């Protein structure tokens, strides 16, 4: 039986790279004479990127910052904001949650402050700060990253679009509230006078065991209803104030960036806090119900709790705590925005330096 000879085909490595050029050489030019066998010349600018061209980076946003960097900047800003202003938040919670028989006479801001110092000491102003620290970081990471992405999408290249800024803020707050609400509930209960809980872990375990998972989200709907207008007013006011302040002195805008962000943030926080105080009272009532003699509600309906507060305390009851709420949100927003913008500037410079290497 004849042996079939075997052949081995070896392809030199040097031939392979020129194959695409060889192949392109035989693509006919529609403007050439085919019968004359004229073929197009190789034009370098048509096939290679022009000088200075950079491949688009899909992971980088409109501000030159990657998505994870928005999350880190927002997380840092949120933790600093809430921890630095936590004593004022404690005063607000005490004033909003009070009701008979827990408190026979509604306390004002000064009375609430002096009573905490007298009965519990300075540390009483910081009770529950651990829960807020655990919740503020992840919640604000979601908050700012979603806001930036939504603003990039909804603005359509127009940076002066207050409707897009407001809508982006609403989308961001719905997402972040889902993260923050459980820890906010724990924080509120720890802030109450004579709170029966020993700490964050004890409070979370007892609420879950005695009331179930739904207790952590009893105020979620009210929180979203409150924070949607809060965020819309906040972001629209912030962007408008920032733009107006930068137009006052455009030559010094870069040098005074921190002052601009802090001032615009304070104005936005104060206005948004004042407008949404009634809903914040309802949220606090829902989160603290049944604790320290605070009233227990049959459902988590915002309208039912609102009617109950009006029947018990009148319309003035819905504005309880507006002073500490504004005192909290004005500096807190200034701290938050200035920290957030400073973190963004750091990451922008970091990314620019990384590209040079």
Coordinates of C-alpha atoms in Angstrom, one line a residue:
X1 CA 0.0 0.0 0.0
X2 CA 1.5 3.3 -1.1
X3 CA 2.4 5.7 1.6
X4 CA 0.8 9.1 1.3
X5 CA 3.5 11.7 1.7
X6 CA 2.9 14.2 4.5
X7 CA 3.6 17.9 3.9
X8 CA 4.2 20.4 6.6
X9 CA 3.5 24.0 5.8
X10 CA 5.5 26.5 7.8
X11 CA 4.3 30.1 7.9
X12 CA 7.1 32.5 8.7
X13 CA 6.2 35.0 11.5
X14 CA 7.4 37.9 9.4
X15 CA 4.7 37.3 6.7
X16 CA 1.7 37.6 8.9
X17 CA 1.8 41.3 9.9
X18 CA 1.9 42.5 6.3
X19 CA -1.2 40.5 5.4
X20 CA -3.7 43.2 6.2
X21 CA -1.8 45.7 4.0
X22 CA -1.5 43.1 1.2
X23 CA -5.3 42.5 1.5
X24 CA -6.1 46.2 1.4
X25 CA -4.0 46.7 -1.7
X26 CA -6.5 44.7 -3.8
X27 CA -9.6 46.5 -2.7
X28 CA -10.6 48.4 -5.8
X29 CA -11.1 52.2 -5.8
X30 CA -14.5 53.0 -7.2
X31 CA -13.0 56.1 -8.9
X32 CA -10.1 54.1 -10.5
X33 CA -10.0 52.4 -13.9
X34 CA -10.4 48.7 -13.1
X35 CA -9.2 47.6 -16.5
X36 CA -6.0 49.7 -16.1
X37 CA -5.3 47.7 -12.9
X38 CA -4.7 50.9 -10.9
X39 CA -5.1 50.4 -7.2
X40 CA -5.5 52.9 -4.4
X41 CA -2.5 54.2 -2.6
X42 CA -2.0 53.7 1.1
X43 CA -3.0 56.9 2.8
X44 CA -1.7 56.9 6.4
X45 CA -4.1 59.6 7.8
X46 CA -7.1 57.6 6.6
X47 CA -6.2 54.5 8.5
X48 CA -4.3 55.7 11.5
X49 CA -5.6 58.1 14.2
X50 CA -4.5 61.7 13.8
X51 CA -1.9 63.2 16.1
X52 CA -3.2 64.0 19.5
X53 CA -6.1 61.6 19.2
X54 CA -7.0 59.7 22.3
X55 CA -9.2 56.6 22.5
X56 CA -12.4 57.3 24.4
X57 CA -12.4 55.9 27.9
X58 CA -15.8 54.3 28.5
X59 CA -15.4 54.3 32.3
X60 CA -14.8 58.0 32.5
X61 CA -17.7 60.4 33.0
X62 CA -18.3 63.9 31.7
X63 CA -16.2 65.4 34.5
X64 CA -13.2 63.2 33.7
X65 CA -13.9 61.1 36.8
X66 CA -14.5 57.3 36.9
X67 CA -17.7 56.0 38.4
X68 CA -16.0 54.5 41.5
X69 CA -14.4 57.9 42.1
X70 CA -17.8 59.5 42.3
X71 CA -18.8 56.9 44.8
X72 CA -15.7 57.5 47.0
X73 CA -16.1 61.3 46.9
X74 CA -19.8 61.0 47.8
X75 CA -19.1 58.6 50.6
X76 CA -16.4 60.8 52.2
X77 CA -18.7 63.9 51.9
X78 CA -21.7 62.1 53.5
X79 CA -19.7 60.7 56.5
X80 CA -18.1 64.1 57.2
X81 CA -21.4 65.9 56.8
X82 CA -23.5 63.8 59.1
X83 CA -20.9 63.2 61.8
X84 CA -19.8 66.9 62.1
X85 CA -23.4 68.1 62.5
X86 CA -24.7 65.1 64.5
X87 CA -25.5 67.0 67.8
X88 CA -27.9 69.3 65.9
X89 CA -29.6 66.3 64.4
X90 CA -30.1 64.9 67.9
X91 CA -31.8 68.0 69.0
X92 CA -34.1 67.9 66.0
X93 CA -35.0 64.3 66.7
X94 CA -35.8 65.0 70.3
X95 CA -38.1 67.9 69.4
X96 CA -39.9 66.1 66.6
X97 CA -40.4 62.8 68.4
X98 CA -41.7 64.2 71.7
X99 CA -45.4 63.6 72.5
X100 CA -47.4 62.8 75.6
X101 CA -46.9 60.9 77.8
X102 CA -43.2 61.1 77.0
X103 CA -43.1 64.9 77.2
X104 CA -46.0 66.9 78.6
X105 CA -44.7 70.2 77.4
X106 CA -43.1 70.6 74.0
X107 CA -39.5 71.6 74.4
X108 CA -37.8 74.4 72.4
X109 CA -34.3 74.3 71.0
X110 CA -32.6 75.8 74.0
X111 CA -34.5 73.6 76.5
X112 CA -33.7 70.4 74.5
X113 CA -30.0 71.3 74.4
X114 CA -29.7 72.2 78.1
X115 CA -31.7 69.1 79.3
X116 CA -29.4 66.8 77.3
X117 CA -26.3 68.3 78.8
X118 CA -27.7 68.3 82.3
X119 CA -29.1 64.7 82.3
X120 CA -26.9 62.9 79.9
X121 CA -23.8 65.0 79.4
X122 CA -22.1 65.9 76.1
X123 CA -22.0 62.3 75.0
X124 CA -25.8 62.3 74.9
X125 CA -25.6 64.5 71.8
X126 CA -23.7 61.8 70.0
X127 CA -25.9 58.8 70.9
X128 CA -26.5 56.9 67.6
X129 CA -23.6 58.4 65.7
X130 CA -22.3 54.9 64.9
X131 CA -25.5 53.9 63.0
X132 CA -25.3 57.1 61.0
X133 CA -21.6 56.5 60.2
X134 CA -22.4 53.0 58.9
X135 CA -25.3 54.2 56.8
X136 CA -24.1 57.6 55.5
X137 CA -21.1 56.3 53.6
X138 CA -22.8 53.7 51.4
X139 CA -25.9 55.9 51.0
X140 CA -24.0 58.9 49.8
X141 CA -21.8 56.8 47.5
X142 CA -25.0 55.7 45.8
X143 CA -26.5 59.2 46.0
X144 CA -23.8 61.2 44.3
X145 CA -22.8 58.5 41.7
X146 CA -26.4 58.1 40.6
X147 CA -26.9 61.9 40.5
X148 CA -23.8 62.4 38.3
X149 CA -24.8 59.7 35.9
X150 CA -28.4 60.9 35.8
X151 CA -27.3 64.5 35.3
X152 CA -25.0 63.5 32.5
X153 CA -27.9 61.6 30.7
X154 CA -30.7 64.1 31.3
X155 CA -28.7 67.3 30.7
X156 CA -28.0 66.3 27.1
X157 CA -24.9 68.5 27.0
X158 CA -26.6 71.5 28.6
X159 CA -25.0 72.3 32.0
X160 CA -27.6 75.0 32.8
X161 CA -30.7 72.8 32.9
X162 CA -32.4 73.1 36.4
X163 CA -35.1 70.6 35.4
X164 CA -32.4 68.0 34.7
X165 CA -30.6 68.8 38.0
X166 CA -33.9 68.4 39.9
X167 CA -34.9 65.2 38.2
X168 CA -31.4 63.7 38.7
X169 CA -31.6 64.6 42.4
X170 CA -35.0 62.8 42.7
X171 CA -33.6 59.7 41.1
X172 CA -30.5 59.7 43.3
X173 CA -32.5 60.1 46.5
X174 CA -34.9 57.2 45.8
X175 CA -31.8 54.9 45.4
X176 CA -29.9 56.2 48.4
X177 CA -32.9 56.2 50.7
X178 CA -33.2 52.5 50.2
X179 CA -29.7 52.1 51.7
X180 CA -29.9 54.7 54.4
X181 CA -33.5 54.2 55.9
X182 CA -32.8 51.1 58.0
X183 CA -29.8 52.7 59.7
X184 CA -31.6 56.0 60.0
X185 CA -34.3 54.2 61.9
X186 CA -31.8 52.8 64.3
X187 CA -30.1 56.2 64.7
X188 CA -33.4 57.9 65.5
X189 CA -34.3 55.4 68.2
X190 CA -30.9 55.7 69.8
X191 CA -31.3 59.4 69.9
X192 CA -34.4 59.4 72.0
X193 CA -34.3 60.3 75.7
X194 CA -34.2 57.2 77.9
X195 CA -33.7 55.0 74.8
X196 CA -34.0 51.3 75.9
X197 CA -31.3 50.2 73.5
X198 CA -27.7 49.6 74.4
X199 CA -26.2 50.4 71.0
X200 CA -26.4 49.9 67.3
X201 CA -26.2 46.1 67.3
X202 CA -28.6 45.7 70.2
X203 CA -31.2 48.1 68.6
X204 CA -31.0 46.5 65.2
X205 CA -31.3 43.0 66.7
X206 CA -34.3 43.9 68.9
X207 CA -36.2 45.8 66.3
X208 CA -35.8 42.9 63.9
X209 CA -36.8 40.3 66.5
X210 CA -39.7 42.2 68.0
X211 CA -41.1 44.1 65.0
X212 CA -39.7 42.4 61.9
X213 CA -37.9 43.7 58.8
X214 CA -40.8 46.0 57.9
X215 CA -40.1 48.2 60.9
X216 CA -36.8 49.3 59.3
X217 CA -38.7 50.5 56.3
X218 CA -41.8 51.8 57.9
X219 CA -40.8 55.4 57.0
X220 CA -39.4 54.6 53.6
X221 CA -42.4 55.9 51.6
X222 CA -42.5 59.1 53.7
X223 CA -38.8 59.5 53.4
X224 CA -39.0 59.3 49.6
X225 CA -42.0 61.6 49.5
X226 CA -40.0 64.1 51.7
X227 CA -36.6 63.7 50.0
X228 CA -37.9 64.0 46.4
X229 CA -39.0 67.6 46.8
X230 CA -36.1 68.2 49.2
X231 CA -33.6 67.0 46.7
X232 CA -35.3 68.7 43.8
X233 CA -35.2 72.1 45.6
X234 CA -31.7 71.4 47.0
X235 CA -30.0 70.5 43.7
X236 CA -31.8 73.1 41.6
X237 CA -30.9 75.8 44.2
X238 CA -27.4 74.6 44.5
X239 CA -26.7 74.6 40.8
X240 CA -28.4 78.0 40.3
X241 CA -26.6 79.6 43.3
X242 CA -23.2 78.2 42.2
X243 CA -23.7 79.5 38.7
X244 CA -24.8 83.0 40.0
X245 CA -21.9 83.2 42.4
X246 CA -19.4 82.3 39.7
X247 CA -20.8 84.9 37.4
X248 CA -20.4 87.6 40.0
X249 CA -16.6 87.2 39.8
X250 CA -15.7 85.0 36.8
X251 CA -12.0 85.9 36.9
X252 CA -11.7 84.6 40.5
X253 CA -14.0 81.7 40.2
X254 CA -11.3 79.1 40.2
X255 CA -9.6 80.7 43.3
X256 CA -12.8 81.0 45.2
X257 CA -14.2 77.6 44.2
X258 CA -14.4 76.3 47.8
X259 CA -16.3 79.4 49.0
X260 CA -18.7 79.2 46.1
X261 CA -19.5 75.6 46.7
X262 CA -19.9 76.1 50.5
X263 CA -22.2 79.2 50.0
X264 CA -24.3 77.6 47.4
X265 CA -24.7 74.4 49.4
X266 CA -25.7 76.3 52.5
X267 CA -28.4 78.3 50.7
X268 CA -29.7 75.1 49.1
X269 CA -29.7 73.1 52.3
X270 CA -31.5 75.8 54.3
X271 CA -34.3 76.3 51.8
X272 CA -34.9 72.6 51.1
X273 CA -34.9 71.9 54.9
X274 CA -37.5 74.6 55.6
X275 CA -39.9 73.5 52.8
X276 CA -39.8 69.8 53.8
X277 CA -40.0 70.0 57.6
X278 CA -43.6 68.8 57.9
X279 CA -42.7 65.5 56.2
X280 CA -39.6 65.2 58.3
X281 CA -41.8 65.3 61.4
X282 CA -44.0 62.5 60.0
X283 CA -40.8 60.5 59.2
X284 CA -39.5 60.8 62.7
X285 CA -42.9 59.9 64.2
X286 CA -43.0 56.7 62.1
X287 CA -39.4 55.7 63.0
X288 CA -39.8 56.3 66.7
X289 CA -43.3 55.0 67.2
X290 CA -43.9 52.8 70.2
X291 CA -40.5 53.7 71.8
X292 CA -40.3 55.8 75.0
X293 CA -44.1 56.2 75.1
X294 CA -44.2 57.8 71.6
X295 CA -47.5 57.2 69.8
X296 CA -48.0 54.0 67.9
X297 CA -49.7 54.2 64.5
X298 CA -51.9 51.5 62.9
X299 CA -50.2 52.0 59.5
X300 CA -47.3 53.7 57.9
X301 CA -49.5 56.0 55.8
X302 CA -48.1 59.5 55.5
X303 CA -51.6 61.0 55.5
X304 CA -52.7 59.1 58.6
X305 CA -49.7 60.2 60.6
X306 CA -50.1 63.8 59.4
X307 CA -53.7 63.9 60.5
X308 CA -52.7 62.4 63.9
X309 CA -50.0 65.1 64.4
X310 CA -52.4 67.9 63.5
X311 CA -55.2 66.5 65.8
X312 CA -52.7 66.2 68.7
X313 CA -50.5 69.3 68.3
X314 CA -52.2 71.5 65.6
X315 CA -50.6 72.7 62.4
X316 CA -47.7 74.0 64.5
X317 CA -46.8 70.4 65.3
X318 CA -45.8 69.8 61.7
X319 CA -43.2 72.5 61.9
X320 CA -41.7 71.3 65.1
X321 CA -37.9 71.2 64.9
X322 CA -37.6 73.5 61.9
X323 CA -34.9 75.6 63.6
X324 CA -32.5 72.7 64.3
X325 CA -33.3 71.2 60.9
X326 CA -32.2 74.4 59.1
X327 CA -29.3 74.8 61.5
X328 CA -28.3 71.2 60.5
X329 CA -28.8 71.3 56.8
X330 CA -27.3 74.7 56.0
X331 CA -23.8 74.0 57.3
X332 CA -24.1 70.3 56.6
X333 CA -24.8 71.0 52.9
X334 CA -22.0 73.5 52.8
X335 CA -19.6 70.9 54.3
X336 CA -21.0 68.1 52.1
X337 CA -20.7 70.0 48.8
X338 CA -17.3 71.6 49.5
X339 CA -15.9 68.1 50.5
X340 CA -17.5 66.4 47.5
X341 CA -16.2 69.0 45.0
X342 CA -12.7 69.0 46.7
X343 CA -12.7 65.2 46.4
X344 CA -13.7 65.4 42.7
X345 CA -10.9 67.9 42.1
X346 CA -8.4 65.6 43.7
X347 CA -9.5 62.7 41.5
X348 CA -9.4 64.9 38.4
X349 CA -5.8 65.9 39.0
X350 CA -5.0 62.3 39.9
X351 CA -6.4 61.1 36.6
X352 CA -4.6 63.8 34.6
X353 CA -1.3 62.8 36.2
X354 CA -1.9 59.2 35.5
X355 CA -2.4 59.9 31.8
X356 CA 1.0 61.6 31.6
X357 CA 2.8 58.5 32.7

